[in-house]
Short mmCIF file of N, CA and C in Angstrom, two decimals:
data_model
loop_
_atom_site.label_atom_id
_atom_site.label_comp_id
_atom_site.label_asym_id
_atom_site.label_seq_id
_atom_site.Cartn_x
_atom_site.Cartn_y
_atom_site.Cartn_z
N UNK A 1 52.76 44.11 153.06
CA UNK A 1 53.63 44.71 154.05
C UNK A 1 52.88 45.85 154.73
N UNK A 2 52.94 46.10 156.38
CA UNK A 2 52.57 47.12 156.96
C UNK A 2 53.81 47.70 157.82
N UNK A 3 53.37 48.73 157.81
CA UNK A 3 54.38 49.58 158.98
C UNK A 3 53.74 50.37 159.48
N UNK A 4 54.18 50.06 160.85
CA UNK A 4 53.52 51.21 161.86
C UNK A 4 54.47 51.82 162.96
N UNK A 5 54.85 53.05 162.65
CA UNK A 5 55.90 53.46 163.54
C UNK A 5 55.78 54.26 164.71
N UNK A 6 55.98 53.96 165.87
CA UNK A 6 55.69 53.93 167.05
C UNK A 6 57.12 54.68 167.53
N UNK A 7 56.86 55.92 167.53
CA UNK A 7 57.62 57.03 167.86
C UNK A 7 58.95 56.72 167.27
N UNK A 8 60.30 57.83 167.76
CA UNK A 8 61.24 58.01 166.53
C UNK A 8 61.87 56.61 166.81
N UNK A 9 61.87 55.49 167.11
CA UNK A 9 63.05 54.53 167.33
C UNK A 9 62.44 53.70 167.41
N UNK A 10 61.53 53.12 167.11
CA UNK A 10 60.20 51.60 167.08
C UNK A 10 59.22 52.08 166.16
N UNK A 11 59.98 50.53 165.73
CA UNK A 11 58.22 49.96 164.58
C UNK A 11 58.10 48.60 164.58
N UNK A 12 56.59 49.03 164.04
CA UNK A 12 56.35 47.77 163.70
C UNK A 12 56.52 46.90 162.35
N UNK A 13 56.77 45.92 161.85
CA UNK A 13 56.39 45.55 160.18
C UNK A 13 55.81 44.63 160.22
N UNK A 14 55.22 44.31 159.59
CA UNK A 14 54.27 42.92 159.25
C UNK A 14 54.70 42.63 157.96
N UNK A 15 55.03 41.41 157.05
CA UNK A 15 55.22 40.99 155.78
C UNK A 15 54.89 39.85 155.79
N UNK A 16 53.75 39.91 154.80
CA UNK A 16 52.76 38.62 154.25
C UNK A 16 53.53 37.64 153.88
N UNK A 17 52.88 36.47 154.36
CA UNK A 17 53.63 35.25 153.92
C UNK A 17 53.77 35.25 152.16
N UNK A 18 52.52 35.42 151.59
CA UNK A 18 52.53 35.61 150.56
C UNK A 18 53.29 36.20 149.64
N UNK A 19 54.66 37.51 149.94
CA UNK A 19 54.78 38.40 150.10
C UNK A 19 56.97 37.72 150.09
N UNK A 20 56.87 36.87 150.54
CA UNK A 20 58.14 36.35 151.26
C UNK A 20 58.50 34.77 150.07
N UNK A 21 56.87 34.41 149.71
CA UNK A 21 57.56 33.37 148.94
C UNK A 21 57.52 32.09 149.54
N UNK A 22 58.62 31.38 149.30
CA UNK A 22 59.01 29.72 149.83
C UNK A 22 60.46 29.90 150.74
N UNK A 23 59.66 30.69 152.16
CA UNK A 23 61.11 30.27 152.51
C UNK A 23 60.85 29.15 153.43
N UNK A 24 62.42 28.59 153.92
CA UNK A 24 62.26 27.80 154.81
C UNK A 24 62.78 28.47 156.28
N UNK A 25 61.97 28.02 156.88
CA UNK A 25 61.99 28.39 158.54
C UNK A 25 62.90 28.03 159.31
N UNK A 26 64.08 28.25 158.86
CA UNK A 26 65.22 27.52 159.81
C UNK A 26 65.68 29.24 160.27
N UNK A 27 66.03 29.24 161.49
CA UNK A 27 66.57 30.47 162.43
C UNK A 27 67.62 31.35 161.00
N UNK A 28 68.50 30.61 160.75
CA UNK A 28 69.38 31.30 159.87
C UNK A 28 68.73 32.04 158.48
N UNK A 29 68.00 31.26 158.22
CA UNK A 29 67.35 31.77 156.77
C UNK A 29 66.49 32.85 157.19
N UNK A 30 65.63 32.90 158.24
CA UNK A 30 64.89 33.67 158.82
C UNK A 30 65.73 35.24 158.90
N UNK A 31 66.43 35.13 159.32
CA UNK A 31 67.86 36.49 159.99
C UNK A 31 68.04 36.74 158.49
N UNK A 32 68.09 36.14 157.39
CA UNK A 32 69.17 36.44 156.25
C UNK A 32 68.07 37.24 155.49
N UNK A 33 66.90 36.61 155.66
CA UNK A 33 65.85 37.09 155.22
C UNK A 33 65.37 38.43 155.87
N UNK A 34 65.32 38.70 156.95
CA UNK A 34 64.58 39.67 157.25
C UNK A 34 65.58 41.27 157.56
N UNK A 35 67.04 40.54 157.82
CA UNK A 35 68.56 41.59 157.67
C UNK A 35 67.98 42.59 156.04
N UNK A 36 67.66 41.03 154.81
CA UNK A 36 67.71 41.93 153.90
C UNK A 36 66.30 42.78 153.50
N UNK A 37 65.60 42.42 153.53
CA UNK A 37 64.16 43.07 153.91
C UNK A 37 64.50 44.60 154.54
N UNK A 38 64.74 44.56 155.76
CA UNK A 38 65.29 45.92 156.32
C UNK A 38 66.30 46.81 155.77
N UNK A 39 67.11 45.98 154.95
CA UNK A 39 68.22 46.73 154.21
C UNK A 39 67.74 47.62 153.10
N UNK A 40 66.14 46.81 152.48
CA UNK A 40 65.83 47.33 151.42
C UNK A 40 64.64 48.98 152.05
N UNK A 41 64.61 48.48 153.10
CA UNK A 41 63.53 49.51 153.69
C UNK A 41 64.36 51.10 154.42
N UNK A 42 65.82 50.18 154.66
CA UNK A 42 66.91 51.84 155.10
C UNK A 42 66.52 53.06 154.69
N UNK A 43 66.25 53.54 153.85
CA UNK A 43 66.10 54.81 153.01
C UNK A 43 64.39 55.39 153.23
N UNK A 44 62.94 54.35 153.36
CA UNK A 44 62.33 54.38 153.30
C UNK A 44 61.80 55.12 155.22
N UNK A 45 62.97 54.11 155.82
CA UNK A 45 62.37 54.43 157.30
C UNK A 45 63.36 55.21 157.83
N UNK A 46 64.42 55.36 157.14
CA UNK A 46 65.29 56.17 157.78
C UNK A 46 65.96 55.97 158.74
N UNK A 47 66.35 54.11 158.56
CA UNK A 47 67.34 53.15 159.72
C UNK A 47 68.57 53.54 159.23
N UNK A 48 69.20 54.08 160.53
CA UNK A 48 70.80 54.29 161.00
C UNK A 48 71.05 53.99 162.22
N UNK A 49 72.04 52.99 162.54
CA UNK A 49 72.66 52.99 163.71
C UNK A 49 72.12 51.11 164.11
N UNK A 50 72.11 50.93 165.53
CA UNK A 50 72.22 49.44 165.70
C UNK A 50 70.57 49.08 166.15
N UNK A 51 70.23 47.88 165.65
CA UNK A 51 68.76 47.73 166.17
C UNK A 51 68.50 46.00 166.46
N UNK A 52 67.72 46.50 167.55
CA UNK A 52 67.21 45.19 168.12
C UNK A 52 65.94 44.48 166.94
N UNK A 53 65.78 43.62 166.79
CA UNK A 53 64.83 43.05 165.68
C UNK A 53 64.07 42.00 166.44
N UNK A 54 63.29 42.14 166.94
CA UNK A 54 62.14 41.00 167.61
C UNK A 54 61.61 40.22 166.48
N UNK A 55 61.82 38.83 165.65
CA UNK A 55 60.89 38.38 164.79
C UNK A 55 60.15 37.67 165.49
N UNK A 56 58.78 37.74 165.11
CA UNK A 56 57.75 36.82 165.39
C UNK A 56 56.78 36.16 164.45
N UNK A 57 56.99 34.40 164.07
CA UNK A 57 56.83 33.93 162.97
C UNK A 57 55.60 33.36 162.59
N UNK A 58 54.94 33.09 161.88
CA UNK A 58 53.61 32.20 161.89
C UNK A 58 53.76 31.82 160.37
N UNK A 59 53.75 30.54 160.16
CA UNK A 59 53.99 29.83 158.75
C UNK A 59 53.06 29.90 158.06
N UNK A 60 51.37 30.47 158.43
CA UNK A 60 50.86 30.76 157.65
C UNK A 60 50.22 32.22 157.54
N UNK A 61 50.93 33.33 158.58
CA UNK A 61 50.14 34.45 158.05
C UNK A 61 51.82 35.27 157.37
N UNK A 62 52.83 35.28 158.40
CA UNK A 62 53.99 35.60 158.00
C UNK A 62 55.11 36.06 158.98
N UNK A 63 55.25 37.54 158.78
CA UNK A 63 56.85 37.82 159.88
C UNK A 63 56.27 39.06 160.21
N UNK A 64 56.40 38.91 161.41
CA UNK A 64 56.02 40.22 162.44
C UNK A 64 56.79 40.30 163.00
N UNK A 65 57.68 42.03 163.25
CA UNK A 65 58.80 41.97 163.18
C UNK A 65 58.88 43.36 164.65
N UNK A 66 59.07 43.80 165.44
CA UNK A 66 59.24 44.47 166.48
C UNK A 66 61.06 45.48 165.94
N UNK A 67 61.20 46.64 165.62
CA UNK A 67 62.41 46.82 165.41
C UNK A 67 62.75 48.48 166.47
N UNK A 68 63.60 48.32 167.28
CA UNK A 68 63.90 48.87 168.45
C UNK A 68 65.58 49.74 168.15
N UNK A 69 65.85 50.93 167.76
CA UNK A 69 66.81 51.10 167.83
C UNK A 69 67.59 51.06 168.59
N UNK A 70 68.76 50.72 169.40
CA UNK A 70 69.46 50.45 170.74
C UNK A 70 70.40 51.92 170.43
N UNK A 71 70.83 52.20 169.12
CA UNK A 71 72.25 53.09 169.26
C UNK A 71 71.97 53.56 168.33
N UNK A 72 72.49 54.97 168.19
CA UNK A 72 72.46 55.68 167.27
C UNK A 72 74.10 55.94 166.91
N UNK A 73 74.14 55.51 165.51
CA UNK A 73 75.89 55.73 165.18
C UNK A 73 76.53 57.07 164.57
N UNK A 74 77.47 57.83 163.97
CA UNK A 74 77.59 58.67 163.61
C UNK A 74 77.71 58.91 162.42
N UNK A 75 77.93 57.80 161.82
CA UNK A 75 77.75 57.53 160.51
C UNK A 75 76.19 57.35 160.03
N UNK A 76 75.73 58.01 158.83
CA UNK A 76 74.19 57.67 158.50
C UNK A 76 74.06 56.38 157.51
N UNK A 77 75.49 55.88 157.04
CA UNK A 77 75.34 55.28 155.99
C UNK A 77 75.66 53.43 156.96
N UNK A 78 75.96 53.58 158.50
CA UNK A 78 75.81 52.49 159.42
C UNK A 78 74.59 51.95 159.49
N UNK A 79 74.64 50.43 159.64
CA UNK A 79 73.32 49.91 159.67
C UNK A 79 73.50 48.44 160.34
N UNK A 80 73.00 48.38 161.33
CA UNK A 80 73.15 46.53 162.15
C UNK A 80 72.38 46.62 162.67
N UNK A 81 72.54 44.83 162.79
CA UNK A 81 71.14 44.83 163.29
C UNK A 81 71.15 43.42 164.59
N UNK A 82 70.58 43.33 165.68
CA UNK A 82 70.55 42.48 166.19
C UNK A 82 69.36 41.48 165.92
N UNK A 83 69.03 40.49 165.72
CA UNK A 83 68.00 39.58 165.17
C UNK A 83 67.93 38.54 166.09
N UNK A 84 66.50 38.65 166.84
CA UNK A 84 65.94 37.51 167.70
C UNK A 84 64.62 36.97 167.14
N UNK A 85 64.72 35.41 166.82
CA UNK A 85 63.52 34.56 166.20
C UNK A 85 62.97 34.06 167.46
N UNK A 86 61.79 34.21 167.27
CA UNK A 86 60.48 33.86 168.33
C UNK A 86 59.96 32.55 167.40
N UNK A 87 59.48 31.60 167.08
CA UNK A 87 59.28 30.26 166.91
C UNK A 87 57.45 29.80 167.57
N UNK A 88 57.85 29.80 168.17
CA UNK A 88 56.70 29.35 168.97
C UNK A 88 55.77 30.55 170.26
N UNK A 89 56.01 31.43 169.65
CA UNK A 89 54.92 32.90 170.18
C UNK A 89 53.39 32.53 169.82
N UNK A 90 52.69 32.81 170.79
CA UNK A 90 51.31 33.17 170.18
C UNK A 90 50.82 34.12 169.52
N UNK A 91 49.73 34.19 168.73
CA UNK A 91 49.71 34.97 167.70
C UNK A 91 48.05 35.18 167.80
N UNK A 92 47.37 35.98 168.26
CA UNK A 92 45.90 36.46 168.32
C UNK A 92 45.44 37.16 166.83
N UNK A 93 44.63 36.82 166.60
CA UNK A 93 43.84 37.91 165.81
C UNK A 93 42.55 38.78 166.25
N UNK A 94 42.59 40.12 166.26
CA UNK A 94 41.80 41.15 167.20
C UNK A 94 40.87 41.80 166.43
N UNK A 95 39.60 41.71 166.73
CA UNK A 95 38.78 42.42 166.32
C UNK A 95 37.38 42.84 166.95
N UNK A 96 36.64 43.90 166.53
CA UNK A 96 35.51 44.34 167.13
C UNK A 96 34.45 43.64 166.48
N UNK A 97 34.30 42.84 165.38
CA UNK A 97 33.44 42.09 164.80
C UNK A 97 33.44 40.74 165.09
N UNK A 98 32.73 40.54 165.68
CA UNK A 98 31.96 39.18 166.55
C UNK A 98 31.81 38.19 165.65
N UNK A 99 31.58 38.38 164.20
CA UNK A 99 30.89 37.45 163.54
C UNK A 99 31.68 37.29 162.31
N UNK A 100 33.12 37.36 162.32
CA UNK A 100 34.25 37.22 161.48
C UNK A 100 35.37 36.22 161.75
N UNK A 101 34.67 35.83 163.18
CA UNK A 101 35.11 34.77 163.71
C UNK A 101 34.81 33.49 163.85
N UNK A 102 35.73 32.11 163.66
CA UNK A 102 35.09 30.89 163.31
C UNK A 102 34.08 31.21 164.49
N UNK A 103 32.99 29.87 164.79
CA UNK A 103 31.67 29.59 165.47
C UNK A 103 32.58 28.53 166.39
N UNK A 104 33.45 28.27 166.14
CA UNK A 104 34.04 26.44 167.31
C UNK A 104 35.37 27.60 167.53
N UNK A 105 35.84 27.10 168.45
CA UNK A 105 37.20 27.22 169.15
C UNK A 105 37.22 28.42 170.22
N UNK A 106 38.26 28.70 171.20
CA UNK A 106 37.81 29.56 172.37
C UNK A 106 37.95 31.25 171.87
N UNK A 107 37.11 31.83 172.13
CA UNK A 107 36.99 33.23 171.37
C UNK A 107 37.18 34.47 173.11
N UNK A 108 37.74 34.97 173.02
CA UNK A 108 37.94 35.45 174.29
C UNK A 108 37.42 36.90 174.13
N UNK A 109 37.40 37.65 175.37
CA UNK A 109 36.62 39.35 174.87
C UNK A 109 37.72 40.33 176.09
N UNK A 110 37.81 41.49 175.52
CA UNK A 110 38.26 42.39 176.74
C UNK A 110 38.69 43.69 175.98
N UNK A 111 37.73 44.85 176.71
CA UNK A 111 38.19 45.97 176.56
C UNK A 111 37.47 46.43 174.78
N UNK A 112 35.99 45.92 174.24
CA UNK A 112 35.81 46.20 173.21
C UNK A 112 36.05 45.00 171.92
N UNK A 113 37.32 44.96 172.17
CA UNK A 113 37.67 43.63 171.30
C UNK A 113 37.30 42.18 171.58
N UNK A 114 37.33 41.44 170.72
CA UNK A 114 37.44 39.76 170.57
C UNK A 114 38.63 39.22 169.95
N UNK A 115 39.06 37.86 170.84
CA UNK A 115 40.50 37.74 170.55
C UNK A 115 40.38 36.47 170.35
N UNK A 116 40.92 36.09 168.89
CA UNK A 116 40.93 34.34 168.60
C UNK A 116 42.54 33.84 168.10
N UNK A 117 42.61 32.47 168.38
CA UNK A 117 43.84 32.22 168.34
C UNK A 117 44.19 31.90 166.77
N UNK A 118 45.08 32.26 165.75
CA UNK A 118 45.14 32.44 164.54
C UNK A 118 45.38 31.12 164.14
N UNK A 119 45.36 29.96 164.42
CA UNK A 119 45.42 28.41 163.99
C UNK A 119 43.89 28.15 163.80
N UNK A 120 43.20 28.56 165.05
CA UNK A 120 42.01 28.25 164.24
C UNK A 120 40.96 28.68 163.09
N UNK A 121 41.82 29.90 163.01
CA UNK A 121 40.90 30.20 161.70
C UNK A 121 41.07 30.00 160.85
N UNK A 122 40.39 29.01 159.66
CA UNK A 122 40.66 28.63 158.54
C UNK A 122 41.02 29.21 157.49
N UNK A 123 40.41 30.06 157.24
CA UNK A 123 40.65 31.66 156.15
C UNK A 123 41.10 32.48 156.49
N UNK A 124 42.05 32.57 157.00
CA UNK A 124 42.60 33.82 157.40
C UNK A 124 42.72 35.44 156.66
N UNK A 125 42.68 34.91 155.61
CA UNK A 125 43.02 35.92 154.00
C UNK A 125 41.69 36.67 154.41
N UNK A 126 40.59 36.23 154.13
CA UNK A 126 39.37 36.55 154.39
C UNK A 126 39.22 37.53 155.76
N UNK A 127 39.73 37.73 156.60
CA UNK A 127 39.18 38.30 157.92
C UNK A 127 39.86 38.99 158.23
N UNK A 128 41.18 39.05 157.47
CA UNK A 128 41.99 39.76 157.63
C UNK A 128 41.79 41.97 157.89
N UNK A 129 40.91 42.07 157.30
CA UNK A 129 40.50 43.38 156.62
C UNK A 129 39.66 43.69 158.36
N UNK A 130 39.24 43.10 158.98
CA UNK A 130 38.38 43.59 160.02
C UNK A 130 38.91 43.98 160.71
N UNK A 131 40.80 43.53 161.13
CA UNK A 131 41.22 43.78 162.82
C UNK A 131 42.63 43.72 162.10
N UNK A 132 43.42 42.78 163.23
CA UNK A 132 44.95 42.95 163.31
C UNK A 132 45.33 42.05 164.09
N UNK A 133 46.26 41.80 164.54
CA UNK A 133 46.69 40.49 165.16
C UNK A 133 48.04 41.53 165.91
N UNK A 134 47.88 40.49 167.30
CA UNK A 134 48.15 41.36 168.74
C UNK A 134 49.06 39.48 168.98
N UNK A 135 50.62 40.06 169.59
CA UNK A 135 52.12 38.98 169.69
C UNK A 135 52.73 39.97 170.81
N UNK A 136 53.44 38.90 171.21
CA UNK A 136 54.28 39.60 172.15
C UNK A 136 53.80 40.74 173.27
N UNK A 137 54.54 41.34 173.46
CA UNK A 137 54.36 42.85 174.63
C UNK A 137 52.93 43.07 174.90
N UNK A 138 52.41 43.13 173.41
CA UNK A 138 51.01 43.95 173.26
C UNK A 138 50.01 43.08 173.79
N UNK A 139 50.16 41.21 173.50
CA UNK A 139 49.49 40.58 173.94
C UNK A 139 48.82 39.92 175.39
N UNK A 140 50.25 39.43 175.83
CA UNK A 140 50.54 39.30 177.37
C UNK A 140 49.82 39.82 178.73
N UNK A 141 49.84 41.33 177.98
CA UNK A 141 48.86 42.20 179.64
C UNK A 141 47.27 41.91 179.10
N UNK A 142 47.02 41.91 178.01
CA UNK A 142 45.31 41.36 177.80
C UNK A 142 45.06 39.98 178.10
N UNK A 143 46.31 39.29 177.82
CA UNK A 143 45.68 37.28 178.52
C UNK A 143 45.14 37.22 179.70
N UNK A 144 45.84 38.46 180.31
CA UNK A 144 45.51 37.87 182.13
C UNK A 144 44.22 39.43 182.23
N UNK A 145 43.52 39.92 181.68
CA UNK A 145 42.74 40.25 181.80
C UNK A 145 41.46 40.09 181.19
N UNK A 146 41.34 39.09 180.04
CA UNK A 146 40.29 38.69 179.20
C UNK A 146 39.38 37.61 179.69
N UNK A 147 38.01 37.68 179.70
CA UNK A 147 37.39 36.05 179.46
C UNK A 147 37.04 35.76 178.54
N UNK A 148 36.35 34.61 178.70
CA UNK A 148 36.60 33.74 177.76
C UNK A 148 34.40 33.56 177.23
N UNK A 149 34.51 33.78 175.96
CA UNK A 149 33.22 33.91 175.28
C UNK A 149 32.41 32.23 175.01
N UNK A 150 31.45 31.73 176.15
CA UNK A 150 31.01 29.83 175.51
C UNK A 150 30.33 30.32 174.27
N UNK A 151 30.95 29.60 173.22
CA UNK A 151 29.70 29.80 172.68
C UNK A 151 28.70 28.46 172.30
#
């Protein structure tokens, strides 16, 4: 599990597949799963009030999770949550090391970094430690500014 909190009302979480077990990927199990995940983290992050929940899934690294407070309630002991499953998001893995990356498939560059698409890397476990992996918001404005590395 990572967290990275991005001023008082956004974070980020990441939770390893590894980490989650055998679930199955159906929208509902996903929400039931990650409602309680956050429930267990209330006290830790100091969630009160209503929040938007961006999940973003990958069956083999795990749940990347975007959490956005919308409302603040008056009660501290309030806690909801709105939960949106992303399914089919792309999912980059980012790094400044050139050579942590498979040798076949399209490896793209911009701004320092190298950006590969996380299906093709076979080991993921392994490469993990060099970079981070860039979904959604963060990703989008670098697609349309990156090229693309022949190798």
């Amino acid at each position: 599990m990572k967290v990275e909190k991005i001023g008082n009302k956004e974070y980020y979480i990441f939770f390893n597949i590894l980490y989650l077990g055998n679930i199955h990927f159906t929208k509902e199990k996903i929400i039931d799963v990650v409602t309680k995940l956050l429930k267990k983290l209330r006290k830790r992050l100091l969630l009160h009030g209503f929040y938007k929940v961006k999940v973003y899934l990958h069956c083999k690294i795990g749940l990347f999770l975007e959490v956005i407070q919308l409302e603040e309630f008056e009660y501290d002991d309030s806690l909801d949550f709105r939960v949106i499953v992303y399914f089919d998001e792309k999912i980059y893995f980012r790094t400044k090391d050139f050579f942590s990356l498979p040798k076949s498939g399209h490896i793209y560059f911009d701004d320092g970094y190298f950006y590969c698409d996380v299906n093709v890397i076979s080991n993921l476990l392994s490469v993990v430690e060099f970079g981070d992996f860039v979904y959604g918001k963060r990703l989008y404005p670098v697609m349309f500014r990156w090229h693309e590395i022949k190798l």
